[in-house]
Coordinates of N, CA and C in Angstrom, one line a residue:
M298 N 84.8 110.9 86.8 CA 84.1 111.6 87.8 C 84.9 112.8 88.2
P299 N 84.3 114.0 88.2 CA 84.9 115.2 88.6 C 85.4 115.2 90.0
D300 N 86.5 115.9 90.3 CA 87.1 115.9 91.6 C 86.1 116.4 92.7
A301 N 85.2 117.3 92.4 CA 84.3 117.8 93.4 C 83.3 116.7 93.8
A302 N 82.9 115.9 92.8 CA 82.0 114.8 93.1 C 82.7 113.7 93.9
L303 N 83.9 113.5 93.5 CA 84.7 112.5 94.3 C 84.9 113.0 95.7
D304 N 85.3 114.2 95.9 CA 85.4 114.8 97.2 C 84.1 114.6 98.0
S305 N 83.0 114.9 97.4 CA 81.7 114.8 98.1 C 81.4 113.4 98.5
A306 N 81.7 112.4 97.6 CA 81.5 111.0 97.9 C 82.4 110.5 99.0
V307 N 83.6 110.9 99.0 CA 84.6 110.6 100.1 C 84.1 111.2 101.4
E308 N 83.7 112.4 101.4 CA 83.2 113.1 102.6 C 82.0 112.4 103.1
F309 N 81.1 112.0 102.3 CA 79.9 111.2 102.7 C 80.3 109.9 103.3
A310 N 81.2 109.2 102.7 CA 81.7 107.9 103.3 C 82.3 108.1 104.6
V311 N 83.2 109.1 104.7 CA 83.8 109.4 106.0 C 82.8 109.7 107.1
K312 N 81.8 110.5 106.7 CA 80.8 110.9 107.7 C 80.0 109.6 108.2
R313 N 79.7 108.7 107.2 CA 79.0 107.5 107.6 C 79.8 106.6 108.5
V314 N 81.1 106.5 108.2 CA 82.0 105.7 109.1 C 82.1 106.3 110.5
M315 N 82.2 107.6 110.6 CA 82.4 108.3 111.9 C 81.1 108.2 112.7
E316 N 79.9 108.1 112.0 CA 78.7 108.0 112.7 C 78.4 106.5 113.2
H317 N 79.1 105.6 112.7 CA 78.9 104.2 113.0 C 79.2 103.9 114.5
A318 N 78.5 103.0 115.1 CA 78.6 102.7 116.5 C 80.0 102.1 116.8
D319 N 80.6 101.4 115.9 CA 81.9 100.8 116.1 C 83.1 101.7 115.8
F320 N 82.9 102.9 115.4 CA 84.0 103.8 115.0 C 84.9 104.0 116.2
A321 N 84.4 104.3 117.4 CA 85.3 104.7 118.5 C 86.2 103.5 118.8
G322 N 85.8 102.3 118.6 CA 86.7 101.2 118.9 C 87.7 100.9 117.8
K323 N 87.4 101.3 116.6 CA 88.3 101.1 115.5 C 89.4 102.2 115.3
F324 N 89.0 103.4 115.6 CA 89.9 104.6 115.4 C 91.1 104.4 116.3
K325 N 92.3 104.6 115.7 CA 93.5 104.5 116.4 C 94.1 105.9 116.7
H326 N 94.1 106.3 117.9 CA 94.6 107.6 118.3 C 96.2 107.5 118.2
P327 N 96.8 108.6 117.8 CA 98.3 108.5 117.7 C 99.0 108.3 119.0
V328 N 100.1 107.6 119.0 CA 100.9 107.4 120.2 C 102.2 108.1 120.0
K329 N 102.6 108.9 121.1 CA 103.9 109.6 121.0 C 104.7 109.2 122.2
F330 N 106.0 109.2 122.0 CA 107.0 108.9 123.0 C 107.4 110.1 123.8
N331 N 107.2 110.1 125.1 CA 107.4 111.3 125.9 C 108.8 111.3 126.6
G332 N 109.7 110.4 126.2 CA 111.0 110.3 126.8 C 111.2 109.0 127.6
T333 N 110.1 108.6 128.2 CA 110.2 107.3 129.0 C 109.1 106.3 128.6
D334 N 108.0 106.8 128.2 CA 106.8 105.9 127.9 C 106.2 106.4 126.6
F335 N 105.4 105.5 126.0 CA 104.5 105.8 124.9 C 103.2 106.2 125.4
V336 N 102.7 107.4 125.0 CA 101.5 107.9 125.6 C 100.5 108.2 124.4
E337 N 99.3 107.7 124.6 CA 98.3 107.9 123.6 C 97.8 109.4 123.6
Q338 N 97.8 110.0 122.4 CA 97.4 111.4 122.3 C 96.0 111.4 121.8
R339 N 95.0 111.7 122.6 CA 93.6 111.7 122.2 C 93.3 112.8 121.3
L340 N 92.6 112.6 120.2 CA 92.2 113.6 119.2 C 90.8 114.0 119.5
S341 N 90.5 115.3 119.2 CA 89.2 115.8 119.2 C 88.4 115.2 118.1
S342 N 87.1 115.4 118.1 CA 86.2 115.0 116.9 C 86.7 115.6 115.6
E343 N 87.0 116.9 115.7 CA 87.4 117.6 114.5 C 88.8 117.0 114.0
Q344 N 89.7 116.7 114.9 CA 91.0 116.1 114.5 C 90.8 114.7 113.9
Q345 N 89.8 114.0 114.5 CA 89.5 112.6 114.0 C 89.0 112.7 112.6
L346 N 88.1 113.7 112.4 CA 87.5 113.9 111.0 C 88.6 114.2 110.0
A347 N 89.5 115.0 110.4 CA 90.6 115.4 109.5 C 91.5 114.2 109.2
E348 N 91.8 113.4 110.2 CA 92.7 112.2 110.1 C 92.0 111.2 109.2
V349 N 90.7 110.9 109.4 CA 90.0 109.9 108.6 C 89.9 110.3 107.2
T350 N 89.6 111.6 107.0 CA 89.4 112.2 105.7 C 90.8 112.1 104.9
R351 N 91.9 112.4 105.6 CA 93.2 112.3 105.0 C 93.5 110.9 104.6
S352 N 93.1 110.0 105.4 CA 93.4 108.5 105.1 C 92.5 108.1 103.9
A353 N 91.3 108.6 103.8 CA 90.4 108.2 102.7 C 90.9 108.8 101.4
C354 N 91.5 110.0 101.5 CA 92.0 110.7 100.2 C 93.4 110.3 99.8
R355 N 94.2 110.0 100.7 CA 95.6 109.7 100.4 C 95.9 108.2 100.3
Q356 N 95.3 107.5 101.2 CA 95.6 106.0 101.3 C 94.2 105.3 101.4
M357 N 93.6 105.2 100.3 CA 92.2 104.7 100.2 C 92.2 103.2 100.7
H358 N 93.3 102.5 100.3 CA 93.3 101.1 100.7 C 93.4 100.9 102.2
V359 N 94.1 101.8 102.9 CA 94.1 101.8 104.4 C 92.8 102.1 105.0
F360 N 92.1 103.1 104.4 CA 90.8 103.5 104.8 C 89.8 102.4 104.7
L361 N 89.8 101.7 103.6 CA 88.9 100.6 103.3 C 89.2 99.4 104.2
E362 N 90.5 99.1 104.5 CA 90.9 98.0 105.3 C 90.4 98.3 106.8
R363 N 90.5 99.5 107.2 CA 90.1 99.8 108.6 C 88.6 99.9 108.8
Y364 N 88.0 100.7 107.8 CA 86.6 101.1 108.0 C 85.6 100.6 107.0
G365 N 86.1 99.8 106.0 CA 85.2 99.3 104.9 C 84.0 98.5 105.4
G366 N 84.2 97.8 106.5 CA 83.1 97.0 107.1 C 82.0 97.9 107.6
M367 N 82.2 99.2 107.9 CA 81.2 100.1 108.4 C 80.4 100.8 107.3
L368 N 80.8 100.6 106.1 CA 80.2 101.2 104.9 C 79.0 100.4 104.5
G369 N 77.9 101.0 104.1 CA 76.8 100.3 103.5 C 76.9 100.1 102.0
A370 N 75.9 99.5 101.5 CA 75.9 99.2 100.0 C 75.9 100.4 99.2
E371 N 75.3 101.5 99.7 CA 75.3 102.8 99.0 C 76.7 103.3 98.8
E372 N 77.5 103.3 99.8 CA 78.8 103.8 99.7 C 79.8 102.9 98.9
T373 N 79.6 101.6 99.1 CA 80.5 100.7 98.4 C 80.2 100.5 96.9
S374 N 79.0 100.9 96.5 CA 78.7 100.8 95.1 C 78.9 102.2 94.4
A375 N 79.3 103.2 95.1 CA 79.5 104.5 94.5 C 80.7 104.5 93.5
P376 N 80.7 105.4 92.5 CA 81.7 105.5 91.5 C 83.1 105.8 92.1
W377 N 83.2 106.4 93.3 CA 84.5 106.7 93.9 C 85.2 105.4 94.3
M378 N 84.5 104.3 94.4 CA 85.1 103.0 94.8 C 86.0 102.5 93.6
D379 N 85.7 102.9 92.4 CA 86.6 102.6 91.2 C 88.0 103.0 91.5
K380 N 88.1 104.3 92.0 CA 89.4 104.8 92.3 C 90.0 104.0 93.5
A381 N 89.2 103.7 94.4 CA 89.7 102.9 95.6 C 90.2 101.5 95.1
Y382 N 89.5 100.9 94.2 CA 89.9 99.6 93.7 C 91.2 99.7 93.0
I383 N 91.4 100.7 92.2 CA 92.7 100.9 91.4 C 93.8 101.1 92.4
A384 N 93.6 101.9 93.5 CA 94.6 102.2 94.5 C 94.9 100.9 95.2
L385 N 93.9 100.1 95.6 CA 94.1 98.8 96.3 C 94.9 97.8 95.5
V386 N 94.6 97.7 94.2 CA 95.3 96.8 93.3 C 96.8 97.2 93.2
G387 N 97.0 98.5 93.0 CA 98.3 99.0 92.8 C 99.2 98.8 94.1
W388 N 98.5 98.9 95.2 CA 99.2 98.6 96.5 C 99.5 97.2 96.7
M389 N 98.6 96.3 96.3 CA 98.8 94.8 96.5 C 99.7 94.2 95.4
K390 N 99.8 94.8 94.3 CA 100.5 94.2 93.1 C 101.8 93.6 93.4
P391 N 102.8 94.3 94.1 CA 104.1 93.6 94.4 C 103.9 92.4 95.2
D392 N 103.0 92.4 96.2 CA 102.8 91.2 97.1 C 102.2 90.1 96.3
L393 N 101.3 90.3 95.3 CA 100.7 89.3 94.5 C 101.7 88.6 93.6
R394 N 102.7 89.4 93.1 CA 103.7 88.8 92.2 C 104.6 87.9 93.0
Q395 N 104.9 88.2 94.3 CA 105.7 87.4 95.1 C 105.0 86.0 95.5
L396 N 103.7 86.1 95.6 CA 103.0 84.9 95.9 C 102.7 83.9 94.8
A397 N 102.8 84.4 93.5 CA 102.5 83.6 92.4 C 103.6 82.5 92.2
P398 N 103.1 81.3 91.8 CA 104.1 80.2 91.6 C 105.0 80.6 90.4
D399 N 106.2 79.9 90.4 CA 107.2 80.2 89.4 C 106.6 80.0 88.0
S400 N 105.7 79.0 87.8 CA 105.2 78.7 86.5 C 104.3 79.9 85.9
V401 N 103.9 80.8 86.8 CA 103.1 81.9 86.3 C 103.9 83.0 85.8
H402 N 105.1 83.1 86.3 CA 106.0 84.2 85.8 C 106.6 83.8 84.4
P403 N 106.7 84.8 83.6 CA 107.2 84.5 82.2 C 108.7 84.2 82.3
Q404 N 109.1 83.3 81.4 CA 110.5 82.8 81.4 C 111.4 83.9 80.9
K405 N 112.5 84.2 81.6 CA 113.5 85.1 81.1 C 114.5 84.4 80.3
R406 N 114.8 85.0 79.1 CA 115.8 84.3 78.2 C 117.0 85.2 78.1

Protein backbone atom coordinates (compact mmCIF):
# COMPACT_ATOMS: atom_id res chain seq x y z
CA MET A 1 0.00 0.00 0.00
CA PRO A 2 1.54 3.36 -1.00
CA ASP A 3 2.32 5.79 1.81
CA ALA A 4 -0.20 8.36 0.51
CA ALA A 5 -3.00 5.80 0.67
CA LEU A 6 -1.84 4.70 4.13
CA ASP A 7 -1.77 8.31 5.33
CA SER A 8 -5.25 8.86 3.91
CA ALA A 9 -6.61 5.75 5.66
CA VAL A 10 -5.03 6.75 8.98
CA GLU A 11 -6.39 10.28 8.59
CA PHE A 12 -9.87 8.84 7.93
CA ALA A 13 -9.67 6.58 11.02
CA VAL A 14 -8.47 9.46 13.22
CA LYS A 15 -11.31 11.65 11.95
CA ARG A 16 -13.86 8.92 12.72
CA VAL A 17 -12.45 8.46 16.23
CA MET A 18 -12.51 12.19 16.97
CA GLU A 19 -16.12 12.46 15.77
CA HIS A 20 -17.21 9.61 18.07
CA ALA A 21 -19.40 10.57 21.03
CA ASP A 22 -17.03 8.86 23.51
CA PHE A 23 -13.86 10.58 22.27
CA ALA A 24 -13.92 13.42 24.82
CA GLY A 25 -14.02 10.91 27.67
CA LYS A 26 -11.21 8.76 26.27
CA PHE A 27 -8.74 11.44 25.20
CA LYS A 28 -6.08 12.06 27.84
CA HIS A 29 -4.90 15.66 28.02
CA PRO A 30 -1.25 15.99 29.06
CA VAL A 31 -0.42 16.67 32.69
CA LYS A 32 2.47 18.94 33.64
CA PHE A 33 4.09 19.61 36.99
CA ASN A 34 4.02 23.31 37.90
CA GLY A 35 6.41 23.06 40.86
CA THR A 36 3.84 22.07 43.47
CA ASP A 37 1.00 20.25 41.70
CA PHE A 38 0.24 18.30 38.56
CA VAL A 39 -1.98 20.40 36.31
CA GLU A 40 -3.90 19.15 33.29
CA GLN A 41 -3.04 21.13 30.16
CA ARG A 42 -6.16 21.26 27.98
CA LEU A 43 -5.44 20.95 24.27
CA SER A 44 -7.38 22.66 21.50
CA SER A 45 -9.18 20.60 18.85
CA GLU A 46 -6.29 21.14 16.44
CA GLN A 47 -3.76 20.02 19.06
CA GLN A 48 -5.90 16.96 19.85
CA LEU A 49 -6.01 16.10 16.14
CA ALA A 50 -2.22 16.38 15.93
CA GLU A 51 -1.74 14.24 19.05
CA VAL A 52 -4.12 11.47 17.95
CA THR A 53 -2.66 11.46 14.42
CA ARG A 54 0.87 11.21 15.86
CA SER A 55 -0.25 8.29 18.01
CA ALA A 56 -1.84 6.52 15.02
CA CYS A 57 1.28 6.99 12.88
CA ARG A 58 4.03 6.29 15.41
CA GLN A 59 2.41 3.97 17.96
CA MET A 60 -0.42 2.23 16.19
CA HIS A 61 -0.81 -0.33 18.98
CA VAL A 62 -1.44 2.49 21.47
CA PHE A 63 -3.93 4.15 19.12
CA LEU A 64 -5.82 0.88 18.68
CA GLU A 65 -5.81 0.10 22.40
CA ARG A 66 -7.25 3.50 23.28
CA TYR A 67 -9.57 4.17 20.36
CA GLY A 68 -10.04 0.87 18.51
CA GLY A 69 -13.50 0.35 20.00
CA MET A 70 -14.64 3.57 18.34
CA LEU A 71 -13.76 2.36 14.85
CA GLY A 72 -16.35 0.75 12.64
CA ALA A 73 -16.03 -2.30 10.41
CA GLU A 74 -14.97 -0.13 7.48
CA GLU A 75 -11.89 1.17 9.30
CA THR A 76 -10.89 -2.11 10.95
CA SER A 77 -11.03 -4.05 7.68
CA ALA A 78 -8.94 -1.49 5.79
CA PRO A 79 -5.50 -2.52 4.44
CA TRP A 80 -3.74 -0.11 6.85
CA MET A 81 -4.77 -2.48 9.64
CA ASP A 82 -2.21 -5.00 8.30
CA LYS A 83 0.53 -2.57 9.31
CA ALA A 84 -1.23 -2.04 12.65
CA TYR A 85 -1.31 -5.79 13.26
CA ILE A 86 2.40 -6.15 12.49
CA ALA A 87 3.18 -3.28 14.89
CA LEU A 88 0.99 -4.80 17.60
CA VAL A 89 2.56 -8.25 17.32
CA GLY A 90 6.05 -6.74 17.38
CA TRP A 91 5.15 -4.78 20.50
CA MET A 92 3.63 -7.81 22.28
CA LYS A 93 6.21 -10.41 21.22
CA PRO A 94 8.58 -10.02 24.23
CA ASP A 95 5.65 -10.30 26.65
CA LEU A 96 4.29 -13.37 24.88
CA ARG A 97 7.66 -15.13 25.15
CA GLN A 98 7.71 -14.53 28.90
CA LEU A 99 4.21 -15.98 29.30
CA ALA A 100 4.93 -19.17 27.35
CA PRO A 101 5.51 -22.30 29.43
CA ASP A 102 9.05 -23.69 29.54
CA SER A 103 8.07 -26.64 27.36
CA VAL A 104 7.33 -24.27 24.48
CA HIS A 105 10.80 -22.73 24.49
CA PRO A 106 13.42 -24.66 22.51
CA GLN A 107 15.99 -26.51 24.57
CA LYS A 108 19.40 -24.86 24.68
CA ARG A 109 22.33 -27.25 24.43
